């Protein structure tokens, strides 16, 4: 149980374009979803927290107009990187927290490369 | 300021050589402490949740313990497939369920 999927697993896009990453909880309803970014050999950096039907809460230093988060349902959250630049290239990971639990369950991650 | 420190940064063990990983934390009100395993290019995999000092959890060759200032992940007779980065995260009582992650311990078990 507690399976989280992400799509796509890898994406390459050109500078200036936008890319959308989907995060789904497959076998539970996620009260809260989180989006992280991870640089090579570093730990996870929280970008934002989202609750279904509410606006996302962004961490300090994260541009909300650049990283658009939509938590449309209890099983789906999306992250859209707008006007992507090479410095946005990174490993993006989502997690989902089932209602009534404290644990977060993570997706497999999405490798974004901006050329 | 809430903070999590993991040590060592990297650890090389021979197969069968038991050891412990440390996670020291400072948080204003601990809701829970979590251990994860992360393989290269993948998302973290949940291992354990600990809530109160003195609590222990076990799973196969892994045992996690918790005190008021730190947590240990003991690895008994490790195998090469235990090679991974082990991440510790704490959750405060802010109500947001956010994690504060440590920087992880990269474990390599040699056959």
JSON list of C-alpha atoms in Angstrom, two decimals:
[
{"chain": "A", "resi": 1, "resn": "UNK", "atom": "CA", "xyz": [0.00, 0.00, 0.00]},
{"chain": "A", "resi": 2, "resn": "UNK", "atom": "CA", "xyz": [0.84, 3.76, 0.01]},
{"chain": "A", "resi": 3, "resn": "UNK", "atom": "CA", "xyz": [2.01, 3.95, -3.60]},
{"chain": "A", "resi": 4, "resn": "UNK", "atom": "CA", "xyz": [2.73, 7.30, -5.24]},
{"chain": "A", "resi": 5, "resn": "UNK", "atom": "CA", "xyz": [3.41, 7.68, -8.94]},
{"chain": "A", "resi": 6, "resn": "UNK", "atom": "CA", "xyz": [4.95, 10.51, -10.91]},
{"chain": "A", "resi": 7, "resn": "UNK", "atom": "CA", "xyz": [4.75, 11.24, -14.61]},
{"chain": "A", "resi": 8, "resn": "UNK", "atom": "CA", "xyz": [6.87, 11.70, -16.58]},
{"chain": "A", "resi": 9, "resn": "UNK", "atom": "CA", "xyz": [9.95, 10.07, -15.10]},
{"chain": "A", "resi": 10, "resn": "UNK", "atom": "CA", "xyz": [12.22, 12.04, -17.40]},
{"chain": "A", "resi": 11, "resn": "UNK", "atom": "CA", "xyz": [11.58, 15.12, -19.50]},
{"chain": "A", "resi": 12, "resn": "UNK", "atom": "CA", "xyz": [13.73, 17.31, -21.70]},
{"chain": "A", "resi": 13, "resn": "UNK", "atom": "CA", "xyz": [12.41, 20.70, -22.71]},
{"chain": "A", "resi": 14, "resn": "UNK", "atom": "CA", "xyz": [13.72, 23.78, -24.42]},
{"chain": "A", "resi": 15, "resn": "UNK", "atom": "CA", "xyz": [14.49, 26.98, -22.54]},
{"chain": "A", "resi": 16, "resn": "UNK", "atom": "CA", "xyz": [11.42, 29.22, -22.34]},
{"chain": "A", "resi": 17, "resn": "UNK", "atom": "CA", "xyz": [8.83, 26.46, -22.52]},
{"chain": "A", "resi": 18, "resn": "UNK", "atom": "CA", "xyz": [6.68, 25.07, -19.70]},
{"chain": "A", "resi": 19, "resn": "UNK", "atom": "CA", "xyz": [6.52, 21.53, -18.42]},
{"chain": "A", "resi": 20, "resn": "UNK", "atom": "CA", "xyz": [3.95, 19.82, -16.20]},
{"chain": "A", "resi": 21, "resn": "UNK", "atom": "CA", "xyz": [4.71, 17.02, -13.74]},
{"chain": "A", "resi": 22, "resn": "UNK", "atom": "CA", "xyz": [1.92, 14.88, -12.30]},
{"chain": "A", "resi": 23, "resn": "UNK", "atom": "CA", "xyz": [1.89, 13.24, -8.88]},
{"chain": "A", "resi": 24, "resn": "UNK", "atom": "CA", "xyz": [-0.76, 10.67, -8.02]},
{"chain": "A", "resi": 25, "resn": "UNK", "atom": "CA", "xyz": [-1.51, 8.68, -4.90]},
{"chain": "A", "resi": 26, "resn": "UNK", "atom": "CA", "xyz": [-2.66, 5.33, -6.30]},
{"chain": "A", "resi": 27, "resn": "UNK", "atom": "CA", "xyz": [-4.18, 3.54, -3.32]},
{"chain": "A", "resi": 28, "resn": "UNK", "atom": "CA", "xyz": [-5.01, 6.22, -0.77]},
{"chain": "A", "resi": 29, "resn": "UNK", "atom": "CA", "xyz": [-6.41, 9.72, -0.51]},
{"chain": "A", "resi": 30, "resn": "UNK", "atom": "CA", "xyz": [-3.74, 12.33, 0.13]},
{"chain": "A", "resi": 31, "resn": "UNK", "atom": "CA", "xyz": [-4.76, 15.09, 2.47]},
{"chain": "A", "resi": 32, "resn": "UNK", "atom": "CA", "xyz": [-1.49, 16.87, 1.84]},
{"chain": "A", "resi": 33, "resn": "UNK", "atom": "CA", "xyz": [1.02, 16.69, -0.97]},
{"chain": "A", "resi": 34, "resn": "UNK", "atom": "CA", "xyz": [4.53, 18.09, -0.99]},
{"chain": "A", "resi": 35, "resn": "UNK", "atom": "CA", "xyz": [6.93, 18.99, -3.79]},
{"chain": "A", "resi": 36, "resn": "UNK", "atom": "CA", "xyz": [10.68, 18.72, -3.35]},
{"chain": "A", "resi": 37, "resn": "UNK", "atom": "CA", "xyz": [13.74, 19.44, -5.42]},
{"chain": "A", "resi": 38, "resn": "UNK", "atom": "CA", "xyz": [16.96, 17.48, -5.06]},
{"chain": "A", "resi": 39, "resn": "UNK", "atom": "CA", "xyz": [20.40, 18.39, -6.37]},
{"chain": "A", "resi": 40, "resn": "UNK", "atom": "CA", "xyz": [23.09, 15.74, -6.91]},
{"chain": "A", "resi": 41, "resn": "UNK", "atom": "CA", "xyz": [24.40, 14.26, -3.66]},
{"chain": "A", "resi": 42, "resn": "UNK", "atom": "CA", "xyz": [22.25, 16.63, -1.62]},
{"chain": "A", "resi": 43, "resn": "UNK", "atom": "CA", "xyz": [19.19, 16.14, 0.49]},
{"chain": "A", "resi": 44, "resn": "UNK", "atom": "CA", "xyz": [15.63, 17.03, -0.44]},
{"chain": "A", "resi": 45, "resn": "UNK", "atom": "CA", "xyz": [14.65, 20.70, -0.46]},
{"chain": "A", "resi": 46, "resn": "UNK", "atom": "CA", "xyz": [10.97, 21.38, 0.20]},
{"chain": "A", "resi": 47, "resn": "UNK", "atom": "CA", "xyz": [9.47, 23.68, -2.40]},
{"chain": "A", "resi": 48, "resn": "UNK", "atom": "CA", "xyz": [5.82, 23.81, -1.41]},
{"chain": "A", "resi": 49, "resn": "UNK", "atom": "CA", "xyz": [3.01, 22.17, 0.51]},
{"chain": "A", "resi": 50, "resn": "UNK", "atom": "CA", "xyz": [-0.44, 21.76, -0.97]},
{"chain": "A", "resi": 51, "resn": "UNK", "atom": "CA", "xyz": [-3.77, 20.73, 0.44]},
{"chain": "A", "resi": 52, "resn": "UNK", "atom": "CA", "xyz": [-6.64, 19.63, -1.78]},
{"chain": "A", "resi": 53, "resn": "UNK", "atom": "CA", "xyz": [-8.74, 22.56, -2.87]},
{"chain": "A", "resi": 54, "resn": "UNK", "atom": "CA", "xyz": [-6.45, 25.15, -1.30]},
{"chain": "A", "resi": 55, "resn": "UNK", "atom": "CA", "xyz": [-3.66, 27.34, -2.59]},
{"chain": "A", "resi": 56, "resn": "UNK", "atom": "CA", "xyz": [-0.19, 25.90, -2.14]},
{"chain": "A", "resi": 57, "resn": "UNK", "atom": "CA", "xyz": [2.11, 27.25, 0.55]},
{"chain": "A", "resi": 58, "resn": "UNK", "atom": "CA", "xyz": [5.54, 27.98, -0.87]},
{"chain": "A", "resi": 59, "resn": "UNK", "atom": "CA", "xyz": [8.82, 27.89, 1.01]},
{"chain": "A", "resi": 60, "resn": "UNK", "atom": "CA", "xyz": [10.88, 31.03, 1.28]},
{"chain": "A", "resi": 61, "resn": "UNK", "atom": "CA", "xyz": [12.82, 31.71, -1.90]},
{"chain": "A", "resi": 62, "resn": "UNK", "atom": "CA", "xyz": [10.60, 29.58, -4.16]},
{"chain": "A", "resi": 63, "resn": "UNK", "atom": "CA", "xyz": [8.94, 31.62, -6.92]},
{"chain": "A", "resi": 64, "resn": "UNK", "atom": "CA", "xyz": [5.25, 30.82, -6.88]},
{"chain": "A", "resi": 65, "resn": "UNK", "atom": "CA", "xyz": [4.71, 32.28, -10.37]},
{"chain": "A", "resi": 66, "resn": "UNK", "atom": "CA", "xyz": [7.41, 30.03, -11.77]},
{"chain": "A", "resi": 67, "resn": "UNK", "atom": "CA", "xyz": [6.45, 26.82, -10.02]},
{"chain": "A", "resi": 68, "resn": "UNK", "atom": "CA", "xyz": [2.69, 26.50, -10.28]},
{"chain": "A", "resi": 69, "resn": "UNK", "atom": "CA", "xyz": [1.11, 23.88, -8.07]},
{"chain": "A", "resi": 70, "resn": "UNK", "atom": "CA", "xyz": [-2.43, 22.59, -8.42]},
{"chain": "A", "resi": 71, "resn": "UNK", "atom": "CA", "xyz": [-3.87, 20.07, -5.98]},
{"chain": "A", "resi": 72, "resn": "UNK", "atom": "CA", "xyz": [-7.00, 19.30, -7.96]},
{"chain": "A", "resi": 73, "resn": "UNK", "atom": "CA", "xyz": [-8.19, 16.24, -6.07]},
{"chain": "A", "resi": 74, "resn": "UNK", "atom": "CA", "xyz": [-7.32, 14.01, -3.13]},
{"chain": "A", "resi": 75, "resn": "UNK", "atom": "CA", "xyz": [-5.22, 11.84, -5.44]},
{"chain": "A", "resi": 76, "resn": "UNK", "atom": "CA", "xyz": [-3.63, 14.29, -7.89]},
{"chain": "A", "resi": 77, "resn": "UNK", "atom": "CA", "xyz": [-1.26, 17.22, -7.65]},
{"chain": "A", "resi": 78, "resn": "UNK", "atom": "CA", "xyz": [0.60, 18.86, -10.51]},
{"chain": "A", "resi": 79, "resn": "UNK", "atom": "CA", "xyz": [3.72, 21.00, -10.64]},
{"chain": "A", "resi": 80, "resn": "UNK", "atom": "CA", "xyz": [4.16, 23.21, -13.70]},
{"chain": "A", "resi": 81, "resn": "UNK", "atom": "CA", "xyz": [7.55, 24.77, -14.29]},
{"chain": "A", "resi": 82, "resn": "UNK", "atom": "CA", "xyz": [6.86, 27.86, -16.37]},
{"chain": "A", "resi": 83, "resn": "UNK", "atom": "CA", "xyz": [9.35, 29.52, -18.71]},
{"chain": "A", "resi": 84, "resn": "UNK", "atom": "CA", "xyz": [11.94, 26.94, -17.82]},
{"chain": "A", "resi": 85, "resn": "UNK", "atom": "CA", "xyz": [15.63, 27.81, -17.83]},
{"chain": "A", "resi": 86, "resn": "UNK", "atom": "CA", "xyz": [18.68, 25.55, -17.63]},
{"chain": "A", "resi": 87, "resn": "UNK", "atom": "CA", "xyz": [19.07, 26.35, -13.92]},
{"chain": "A", "resi": 88, "resn": "UNK", "atom": "CA", "xyz": [15.66, 24.70, -13.34]},
{"chain": "A", "resi": 89, "resn": "UNK", "atom": "CA", "xyz": [17.17, 21.39, -14.39]},
{"chain": "A", "resi": 90, "resn": "UNK", "atom": "CA", "xyz": [16.91, 19.12, -11.38]},
{"chain": "A", "resi": 91, "resn": "UNK", "atom": "CA", "xyz": [15.31, 16.04, -9.84]},
{"chain": "A", "resi": 92, "resn": "UNK", "atom": "CA", "xyz": [11.77, 16.85, -8.69]},
{"chain": "A", "resi": 93, "resn": "UNK", "atom": "CA", "xyz": [10.08, 14.54, -6.18]},
{"chain": "A", "resi": 94, "resn": "UNK", "atom": "CA", "xyz": [6.57, 14.65, -4.81]},
{"chain": "A", "resi": 95, "resn": "UNK", "atom": "CA", "xyz": [5.23, 13.07, -1.65]},
{"chain": "A", "resi": 96, "resn": "UNK", "atom": "CA", "xyz": [1.74, 12.44, -0.33]},
{"chain": "A", "resi": 97, "resn": "UNK", "atom": "CA", "xyz": [0.43, 12.19, 3.21]},
{"chain": "A", "resi": 98, "resn": "UNK", "atom": "CA", "xyz": [-2.62, 10.00, 3.83]},
{"chain": "A", "resi": 99, "resn": "UNK", "atom": "CA", "xyz": [-5.31, 11.50, 5.99]},
{"chain": "A", "resi": 100, "resn": "UNK", "atom": "CA", "xyz": [-4.87, 10.58, 9.63]},
{"chain": "A", "resi": 101, "resn": "UNK", "atom": "CA", "xyz": [-1.19, 9.71, 9.24]},
{"chain": "A", "resi": 102, "resn": "UNK", "atom": "CA", "xyz": [2.03, 11.63, 9.76]},
{"chain": "A", "resi": 103, "resn": "UNK", "atom": "CA", "xyz": [4.19, 9.79, 7.21]},
{"chain": "A", "resi": 104, "resn": "UNK", "atom": "CA", "xyz": [4.89, 11.03, 3.72]},
{"chain": "A", "resi": 105, "resn": "UNK", "atom": "CA", "xyz": [5.14, 8.54, 0.87]},
{"chain": "A", "resi": 106, "resn": "UNK", "atom": "CA", "xyz": [7.32, 9.56, -2.03]},
{"chain": "A", "resi": 107, "resn": "UNK", "atom": "CA", "xyz": [7.00, 9.25, -5.77]},
{"chain": "A", "resi": 108, "resn": "UNK", "atom": "CA", "xyz": [9.86, 7.92, -7.91]},
{"chain": "A", "resi": 109, "resn": "UNK", "atom": "CA", "xyz": [10.88, 11.41, -9.02]},
{"chain": "A", "resi": 110, "resn": "UNK", "atom": "CA", "xyz": [11.07, 13.29, -12.31]},
{"chain": "A", "resi": 111, "resn": "UNK", "atom": "CA", "xyz": [14.37, 14.23, -13.93]},
{"chain": "A", "resi": 112, "resn": "UNK", "atom": "CA", "xyz": [13.94, 17.58, -15.70]},
{"chain": "A", "resi": 113, "resn": "UNK", "atom": "CA", "xyz": [16.56, 18.76, -18.17]},
{"chain": "A", "resi": 114, "resn": "UNK", "atom": "CA", "xyz": [16.20, 22.19, -19.74]},
{"chain": "A", "resi": 115, "resn": "UNK", "atom": "CA", "xyz": [18.31, 22.77, -22.85]},
{"chain": "B", "resi": 1, "resn": "UNK", "atom": "CA", "xyz": [16.00, 27.06, 14.49]},
{"chain": "B", "resi": 2, "resn": "UNK", "atom": "CA", "xyz": [14.93, 23.49, 13.76]},
{"chain": "B", "resi": 3, "resn": "UNK", "atom": "CA", "xyz": [17.84, 21.42, 12.51]},
{"chain": "B", "resi": 4, "resn": "UNK", "atom": "CA", "xyz": [18.75, 17.83, 11.64]},
{"chain": "B", "resi": 5, "resn": "UNK", "atom": "CA", "xyz": [22.33, 16.57, 11.36]},
{"chain": "B", "resi": 6, "resn": "UNK", "atom": "CA", "xyz": [23.29, 13.12, 10.15]},
{"chain": "B", "resi": 7, "resn": "UNK", "atom": "CA", "xyz": [26.61, 11.39, 10.60]},
{"chain": "B", "resi": 8, "resn": "UNK", "atom": "CA", "xyz": [28.71, 10.04, 9.12]},
{"chain": "B", "resi": 9, "resn": "UNK", "atom": "CA", "xyz": [28.23, 11.54, 5.65]},
{"chain": "B", "resi": 10, "resn": "UNK", "atom": "CA", "xyz": [29.48, 8.34, 4.07]},
{"chain": "B", "resi": 11, "resn": "UNK", "atom": "CA", "xyz": [30.18, 4.86, 5.40]},
{"chain": "B", "resi": 12, "resn": "UNK", "atom": "CA", "xyz": [31.80, 1.83, 3.81]},
{"chain": "B", "resi": 13, "resn": "UNK", "atom": "CA", "xyz": [31.23, -1.53, 5.46]},
{"chain": "B", "resi": 14, "resn": "UNK", "atom": "CA", "xyz": [32.22, -5.06, 4.66]},
{"chain": "B", "resi": 15, "resn": "UNK", "atom": "CA", "xyz": [29.34, -7.47, 4.28]},
{"chain": "B", "resi": 16, "resn": "UNK", "atom": "CA", "xyz": [28.38, -8.67, 7.75]},
{"chain": "B", "resi": 17, "resn": "UNK", "atom": "CA", "xyz": [30.03, -5.74, 9.53]},
{"chain": "B", "resi": 18, "resn": "UNK", "atom": "CA", "xyz": [27.38, -4.15, 11.76]},
{"chain": "B", "resi": 19, "resn": "UNK", "atom": "CA", "xyz": [27.29, -0.40, 12.39]},
{"chain": "B", "resi": 20, "resn": "UNK", "atom": "CA", "xyz": [25.07, 2.52, 13.35]},
{"chain": "B", "resi": 21, "resn": "UNK", "atom": "CA", "xyz": [24.02, 5.73, 11.65]},
{"chain": "B", "resi": 22, "resn": "UNK", "atom": "CA", "xyz": [23.27, 8.82, 13.72]},
{"chain": "B", "resi": 23, "resn": "UNK", "atom": "CA", "xyz": [20.62, 11.51, 13.36]},
{"chain": "B", "resi": 24, "resn": "UNK", "atom": "CA", "xyz": [20.82, 14.41, 15.80]},
{"chain": "B", "resi": 25, "resn": "UNK", "atom": "CA", "xyz": [17.97, 16.87, 15.89]},
{"chain": "B", "resi": 26, "resn": "UNK", "atom": "CA", "xyz": [16.87, 20.16, 17.37]},
{"chain": "B", "resi": 27, "resn": "UNK", "atom": "CA", "xyz": [13.19, 20.92, 17.01]},
{"chain": "B", "resi": 28, "resn": "UNK", "atom": "CA", "xyz": [10.74, 22.93, 19.03]},
{"chain": "B", "resi": 29, "resn": "UNK", "atom": "CA", "xyz": [8.32, 20.15, 19.82]},
{"chain": "B", "resi": 30, "resn": "UNK", "atom": "CA", "xyz": [8.87, 16.81, 18.09]},
{"chain": "B", "resi": 31, "resn": "UNK", "atom": "CA", "xyz": [5.83, 15.30, 16.47]},
{"chain": "B", "resi": 32, "resn": "UNK", "atom": "CA", "xyz": [7.72, 12.42, 14.85]},
{"chain": "B", "resi": 33, "resn": "UNK", "atom": "CA", "xyz": [11.05, 11.26, 13.45]},
{"chain": "B", "resi": 34, "resn": "UNK", "atom": "CA", "xyz": [11.18, 9.34, 10.20]},
{"chain": "B", "resi": 35, "resn": "UNK", "atom": "CA", "xyz": [13.78, 7.17, 8.48]},
{"chain": "B", "resi": 36, "resn": "UNK", "atom": "CA", "xyz": [13.91, 6.65, 4.72]},
{"chain": "B", "resi": 37, "resn": "UNK", "atom": "CA", "xyz": [16.12, 4.79, 2.31]},
{"chain": "B", "resi": 38, "resn": "UNK", "atom": "CA", "xyz": [16.91, 6.35, -1.07]},
{"chain": "B", "resi": 39, "resn": "UNK", "atom": "CA", "xyz": [18.50, 4.55, -3.99]},
{"chain": "B", "resi": 40, "resn": "UNK", "atom": "CA", "xyz": [20.22, 6.61, -6.73]},
{"chain": "B", "resi": 41, "resn": "UNK", "atom": "CA", "xyz": [17.74, 8.23, -9.11]},
{"chain": "B", "resi": 42, "resn": "UNK", "atom": "CA", "xyz": [14.71, 7.16, -7.07]},
{"chain": "B", "resi": 43, "resn": "UNK", "atom": "CA", "xyz": [12.39, 8.64, -4.48]},
{"chain": "B", "resi": 44, "resn": "UNK", "atom": "CA", "xyz": [12.86, 7.90, -0.78]},
{"chain": "B", "resi": 45, "resn": "UNK", "atom": "CA", "xyz": [11.35, 4.69, 0.54]},
{"chain": "B", "resi": 46, "resn": "UNK", "atom": "CA", "xyz": [9.70, 4.84, 3.97]},
{"chain": "B", "resi": 47, "resn": "UNK", "atom": "CA", "xyz": [11.30, 2.73, 6.69]},
{"chain": "B", "resi": 48, "resn": "UNK", "atom": "CA", "xyz": [10.25, 3.80, 10.19]},
{"chain": "B", "resi": 49, "resn": "UNK", "atom": "CA", "xyz": [8.38, 6.34, 12.29]},
{"chain": "B", "resi": 50, "resn": "UNK", "atom": "CA", "xyz": [9.41, 7.02, 15.89]},
{"chain": "B", "resi": 51, "resn": "UNK", "atom": "CA", "xyz": [7.42, 9.22, 18.23]},
{"chain": "B", "resi": 52, "resn": "UNK", "atom": "CA", "xyz": [8.83, 9.09, 21.73]},
{"chain": "B", "resi": 53, "resn": "UNK", "atom": "CA", "xyz": [12.13, 8.59, 23.52]},
{"chain": "B", "resi": 54, "resn": "UNK", "atom": "CA", "xyz": [12.82, 4.94, 24.17]},
{"chain": "B", "resi": 55, "resn": "UNK", "atom": "CA", "xyz": [10.83, 3.74, 21.20]},
{"chain": "B", "resi": 56, "resn": "UNK", "atom": "CA", "xyz": [12.40, 1.14, 18.90]},
{"chain": "B", "resi": 57, "resn": "UNK", "atom": "CA", "xyz": [11.31, -0.24, 15.52]},
{"chain": "B", "resi": 58, "resn": "UNK", "atom": "CA", "xyz": [12.79, -3.16, 13.59]},
{"chain": "B", "resi": 59, "resn": "UNK", "atom": "CA", "xyz": [12.63, -4.37, 10.02]},
{"chain": "B", "resi": 60, "resn": "UNK", "atom": "CA", "xyz": [14.87, -7.19, 8.80]},
{"chain": "B", "resi": 61, "resn": "UNK", "atom": "CA", "xyz": [18.48, -6.06, 9.42]},
{"chain": "B", "resi": 62, "resn": "UNK", "atom": "CA", "xyz": [17.50, -2.53, 10.47]},
{"chain": "B", "resi": 63, "resn": "UNK", "atom": "CA", "xyz": [16.59, -1.22, 13.90]},
{"chain": "B", "resi": 64, "resn": "UNK", "atom": "CA", "xyz": [15.78, 2.40, 14.68]},
{"chain": "B", "resi": 65, "resn": "UNK", "atom": "CA", "xyz": [15.91, 3.91, 18.15]},
{"chain": "B", "resi": 66, "resn": "UNK", "atom": "CA", "xyz": [15.04, 7.34, 19.53]},
{"chain": "B", "resi": 67, "resn": "UNK", "atom": "CA", "xyz": [16.22, 9.50, 22.41]},
{"chain": "B", "resi": 68, "resn": "UNK", "atom": "CA", "xyz": [15.28, 13.09, 23.23]},
{"chain": "B", "resi": 69, "resn": "UNK", "atom": "CA", "xyz": [18.17, 14.43, 21.12]},
{"chain": "B", "resi": 70, "resn": "UNK", "atom": "CA", "xyz": [19.00, 11.80, 18.52]},
{"chain": "B", "resi": 71, "resn": "UNK", "atom": "CA", "xyz": [18.04, 8.69, 16.68]},
{"chain": "B", "resi": 72, "resn": "UNK", "atom": "CA", "xyz": [20.17, 5.75, 15.59]},
{"chain": "B", "resi": 73, "resn": "UNK", "atom": "CA", "xyz": [19.68, 3.40, 12.70]},
{"chain": "B", "resi": 74, "resn": "UNK", "atom": "CA", "xyz": [21.45, 0.16, 13.52]},
{"chain": "B", "resi": 75, "resn": "UNK", "atom": "CA", "xyz": [22.35, -2.13, 10.64]},
{"chain": "B", "resi": 76, "resn": "UNK", "atom": "CA", "xyz": [23.09, -5.71, 11.66]},
{"chain": "B", "resi": 77, "resn": "UNK", "atom": "CA", "xyz": [25.11, -7.96, 9.35]},
{"chain": "B", "resi": 78, "resn": "UNK", "atom": "CA", "xyz": [24.52, -5.77, 6.30]},
{"chain": "B", "resi": 79, "resn": "UNK", "atom": "CA", "xyz": [24.41, -7.11, 2.76]},
{"chain": "B", "resi": 80, "resn": "UNK", "atom": "CA", "xyz": [25.41, -5.33, -0.47]},
{"chain": "B", "resi": 81, "resn": "UNK", "atom": "CA", "xyz": [21.73, -4.69, -1.22]},
{"chain": "B", "resi": 82, "resn": "UNK", "atom": "CA", "xyz": [21.58, -2.48, 1.86]},
{"chain": "B", "resi": 83, "resn": "UNK", "atom": "CA", "xyz": [23.79, 0.03, 0.02]},
{"chain": "B", "resi": 84, "resn": "UNK", "atom": "CA", "xyz": [21.81, 3.28, -0.30]},
{"chain": "B", "resi": 85, "resn": "UNK", "atom": "CA", "xyz": [21.49, 6.75, 1.18]},
{"chain": "B", "resi": 86, "resn": "UNK", "atom": "CA", "xyz": [19.64, 6.76, 4.48]},
{"chain": "B", "resi": 87, "resn": "UNK", "atom": "CA", "xyz": [17.70, 9.91, 5.26]},
{"chain": "B", "resi": 88, "resn": "UNK", "atom": "CA", "xyz": [16.37, 11.09, 8.59]},
{"chain": "B", "resi": 89, "resn": "UNK", "atom": "CA", "xyz": [13.55, 13.64, 8.83]},
{"chain": "B", "resi": 90, "resn": "UNK", "atom": "CA", "xyz": [11.81, 15.29, 11.76]},
{"chain": "B", "resi": 91, "resn": "UNK", "atom": "CA", "xyz": [8.35, 16.74, 11.92]},
{"chain": "B", "resi": 92, "resn": "UNK", "atom": "CA", "xyz": [7.52, 19.48, 14.38]},
{"chain": "B", "resi": 93, "resn": "UNK", "atom": "CA", "xyz": [4.24, 20.30, 16.00]},
{"chain": "B", "resi": 94, "resn": "UNK", "atom": "CA", "xyz": [3.45, 23.20, 13.64]},
{"chain": "B", "resi": 95, "resn": "UNK", "atom": "CA", "xyz": [0.46, 21.38, 12.17]},
{"chain": "B", "resi": 96, "resn": "UNK", "atom": "CA", "xyz": [1.82, 21.60, 8.63]},
{"chain": "B", "resi": 97, "resn": "UNK", "atom": "CA", "xyz": [3.24, 18.04, 8.58]},
{"chain": "B", "resi": 98, "resn": "UNK", "atom": "CA", "xyz": [6.37, 19.41, 6.92]},
{"chain": "B", "resi": 99, "resn": "UNK", "atom": "CA", "xyz": [9.63, 17.46, 7.20]},
{"chain": "B", "resi": 100, "resn": "UNK", "atom": "CA", "xyz": [13.04, 18.82, 8.00]},
{"chain": "B", "resi": 101, "resn": "UNK", "atom": "CA", "xyz": [15.51, 16.48, 6.35]},
{"chain": "B", "resi": 102, "resn": "UNK", "atom": "CA", "xyz": [19.06, 15.71, 7.31]},
{"chain": "B", "resi": 103, "resn": "UNK", "atom": "CA", "xyz": [21.69, 15.52, 4.59]},
{"chain": "B", "resi": 104, "resn": "UNK", "atom": "CA", "xyz": [21.77, 11.75, 4.68]},
{"chain": "B", "resi": 105, "resn": "UNK", "atom": "CA", "xyz": [24.35, 9.01, 5.14]},
{"chain": "B", "resi": 106, "resn": "UNK", "atom": "CA", "xyz": [25.61, 7.28, 1.99]},
{"chain": "B", "resi": 107, "resn": "UNK", "atom": "CA", "xyz": [26.16, 3.62, 2.88]},
{"chain": "B", "resi": 108, "resn": "UNK", "atom": "CA", "xyz": [28.19, 1.26, 0.74]},
{"chain": "B", "resi": 109, "resn": "UNK", "atom": "CA", "xyz": [28.34, -2.41, 1.72]},
{"chain": "B", "resi": 110, "resn": "UNK", "atom": "CA", "xyz": [31.11, -4.36, 0.04]},
{"chain": "B", "resi": 111, "resn": "UNK", "atom": "CA", "xyz": [30.78, -8.05, -0.76]}
]
